[in-house]
Amino acid sequence: MRFLIPFAGMLVVVTAPVRSQQAADAASPFDRTVTLTLEGVPLKDALDAVARQTGVRIAYSGRVVPLDRPVSVQLAAVRVEAALDTLLLGTGVASTLDRTGQILLVTEQPARRAAEQSGSISGTVTDSITGAPVADAVVTVVGTAFTAKTGADGRFTITGVPAGSYRIRVRMLGYTAAAASVVVQDSEQAVADVHLARSAIELNPVVAIGYGAADRRNLTGAVSSVTAEQFETKAAPTVTLTAGLQGKVAGVQVTSNSGMPGAGIQVRVRGTGSITANTEPLYVIDGLPAEQGSNDTDPKNNPLMSLDPNEIQSIDILKDASATAIYGARGANGVVLVTTKRGQEGVSQFTVESSVGFQDIAKTIPVLNAPQFMQLSNEAYLNAGGAPAGVPFSAAQMASAVTYNYPAMMLRTGLQTNQGVSLSGGDQKLRYLISGNFTRQQGIELGSDFNRYGVRVNLDGEASSRFRWGTSLSMTRVARNAARVENGSLGNSANGIQAAMQFAPFQAPKDSAGNWIKTSPSTEPVPNPIANALEETDLNTTSRLLGSVFGELALTPSLKLKGTLGGNFQFDGIHFFAPRTILDGGGSGRGWLYTSQGRNLTSENTLAYARPVGPGTLDLLGGFSVQTWYAENVQATAAGFPTDFTNVYNLGSGSQLNPPSSGISEHALISYLGRANYNVADKYLFTLTGRRDGSSVFGANHKWGFFPSGAFAWRLGDEPFMRRQSLFNDLKLRLSYGTVGNQAVDPYQSLSQLSVGWVASGTTEIPAMTLGSRMPNPDLHWEQKTEFNAGLDGALLDNRVAFSVDVYRSKTRDLLLLMNVPVTTGYTQQLQNVGSIQNNGVELSLTTNNISRPNLNWRSTLTLSHNGNKVLDLGTRPDTSGKAVPITQFTVTPRTGNFFDAGDVYLVRVGEPLGAIYGYQVTGLWQKGDTGAACYLTNKPACTPGEYKVADLNGDGKITAADRTILGNSQPKFYGGVSNTLTYGRFSLDALFNFVYGNKVINAGNAYGCLDIMQANERTCVLNHWDSTHTNTMVPRPNRDRARSLYSTFVEDGSYLRLQTLTLGYDLPAGMLFGGAASARVYVTGQNLFTITGYSGFDPDVNSQGGDPRYGLIDIGAYPRSRVWNFGVRATF
């Protein structure tokens, strides 16, 4: 935690004098604020709502004001004057103040309605600090129906305005509304230029909530958001949007599998709520559910891979049960709602963004040179009991040895580029956004790169005043060359940089004839990493089509019917070929082809109703949804090719043909959903949500489930008793409770499964159907999570500080676990609903506007999260007498290749969190004169001086598997991020730090790197090994016969503080614009510039095992993380 102290100053709040209550009371009634959400209500009711909420007096005559006129508005924290202008728009009525402070509604002057005498209003809207034009700002002529939007150059024109005196008002998200007076004369153009000042903190943006949107001030659930500006030019191009969430959202933990371009990302919303089922959130893109579906973090399965960060308008994360219950059986892991940008009315805008950059390794780990390797190999041989005459290397060999630096040969400076264009615009009838993008990232390891091509088309239109429609379509192709450099996806012990660090440093990559050396000439058969990277083909491709279309019909002003159809189509392919020239080729080449295709179709229909009821406003939503999934795959492998020339494109020419395999899978989900929101006086907010899901995945007795929730919010800041204080500008309390589900298991788990095999019949074989090993379960159903959430949102110090605090407690029961069954059943296992797990946590989001001056602004944001995870129950099993006894723990073994001896590495135990690391506790090294009986491990003598001294925890006088203990846990005590945005004139500086504290990582690379076995090359840390003259160390003596068990010395602190991104940008002035551009911005970005950590591997943010919740964080020679520099320009025409 000490490393966070220097950065605490970034959150210093520069306070300003707070206006007194007397000053507030003396302000004009026009300056008070009001929030309204009304649909088709009489104007009289709307005026009464304004008066009731603000305490102002409004006087009018029924002969002047059309009180029965229906109005529909959605206003959030606007001035009373602006609210009245909107309500009275087009009525010929204006508001004014009398000398007592009462608001009068009077008829406008006839000159302002004289259509026969008209002119126009034009002007330019610019940023008050930079002078840059502000596009898409809304310009309104107060008291009239005249309105316009600014174009890319910030200009606007309003024609046909009757002669007279007016005030125009300009509004834009992120800026404080501004006004100007103007006089319009007949047949003349009045000019009004307006400068907008950037607002302090945006307190009431509109956020997506699932099947709709809401003002943040009206939310009753826990929802966090990331906006478009937080993605645009804030970082080097990211392959997946999930990587861009790291450190930005409280309660959302993002972990990278590795530093490979396009590597998988693990996302956890409020902890891990399952042991074997999917723990990834549900992704919804423009209203279309596109869940990942499993814990496999392969990038091809991530639906966000189809999106370019510059396409994003906002990402809203639903976290508590109240917010996620609308998604029922898929809401247990949270919901990520992605909204892409859409076309706006006005002049067409053409935007170009181009960036180029380079990346190199952020941290290097030195390895032994040739003489050092030879010397320690000899010592390891002798210490293992070898005879002196048989040492591997002679003195002459060591003296003449040449060192080949394989890690340096394996690494390079990778180039990258990101290009994007978009065209948007339209009118009320049709609005459009068309964009295309291309991303190429060359990995820092040979043989690795990532390429993505994408096209997006978003259309919106209004066929009439009652019917609107829209469509979203994206097409993406991703190609990733892996060349076996990523150990986590393969479970191998030596590929890529890990193989380079283990390869014998005295061996040249090629022999004297120019042929590749296939394997390291050391005891451990390490493949030649350079040969693999340059000769092997390992191409993974994914093509995705993600699209939806909707239509919405207003049956009445209060009742709307909406229908949506969508589909997610995915085509995957793998081309793998190892030629005969490398170890993987097996002497005659080996090839593998895999192809799969899948489709996910969605049909949803909703009915929305909103109108005043009693003292408040009632919003109702009801819907019906059908979603189907279908997938098929086929693959073939062969070896023994006559030539490498044909690669994988003639598998039939191989002499060793394996039977091809194929598969098919399909399932469906039918749902009924509903939500009711009741807003009383804009202070008391009630929400009830429910969804009934029917899934084909589960047993015949439990096809359906119901998932309800309820929530309440109280806007304390609007209560009269809050007017007596001046600290808080806004304050809201939230409470919620609900139940959601997790249905993400493979289909057919509840059914009897048959497999086809061949059995002998005399001298021939005949096909036969055999039962699978798993017993069917007609009672199988989804996991259910219940959650309580309490939250407090507020703003203080004249809105210069905004905060949100949430406390939650959740319990997931009916966990999906494989249980052993009696062999008398004919099966060995059955998937059952047993056990439970809980997550408790606290989340904080804090935004401060530290400095706000005409040419200088500084804003900071802190996110801080703590989640406590605990296994509560693992079910029961029969003892020898048949009595059911509780299961208290079980162990699991990840794919560690030959890093460790066979054994269990992780423990799932009642009372402990998931990710508990299970191994042997090292208390030191044996020294001369030490005594003790517990000096044997896996039948190998281990009490010799210089060997690990392992704790005999059960006191039986020997070291066995019973002495293993929990060595730590992979779940952090807390995590979060600190971001700072500093603007000075046209310059801006953005810095994002993210941090993790209190977690443990298994550094499996040290099973070779510092274990001092010397069967392959190791890291220079072994030079600090024990010998008779150097005993004050924890590195054991060289010994090639040492047991490869999981020792506590391999478990390291994974805490870190990282400067994730640093971006310096400059908005070009008009005199520097080029090619007719209306605006342009240039920037330079650094990513992963430094990391403060005690972890000895390449990077502590690693998970070679992907997303399996049973495993914690383990580094199995993962691809190193790179340091990136990126240079770009963004221009709008």
Short mmCIF file of C-alpha atoms in Angstrom, two decimals, residues 1052-1056 1091-1097:
data_model
loop_
_atom_site.label_atom_id
_atom_site.label_comp_id
_atom_site.label_asym_id
_atom_site.label_seq_id
_atom_site.Cartn_x
_atom_site.Cartn_y
_atom_site.Cartn_z
CA GLU A 1052 4.67 -14.23 -5.10
CA ASP A 1053 2.88 -11.02 -4.21
CA GLY A 1054 0.92 -9.88 -7.27
CA SER A 1055 0.32 -6.30 -6.05
CA TYR A 1056 1.21 -3.55 -8.49
CA THR A 1091 4.92 -0.75 -13.13
CA ILE A 1092 5.81 -0.74 -9.45
CA THR A 1093 5.65 -4.32 -8.19
CA GLY A 1094 7.59 -6.90 -6.24
CA TYR A 1095 6.72 -9.65 -8.72
CA SER A 1096 9.81 -11.21 -10.31
CA GLY A 1097 8.14 -12.39 -13.52
#
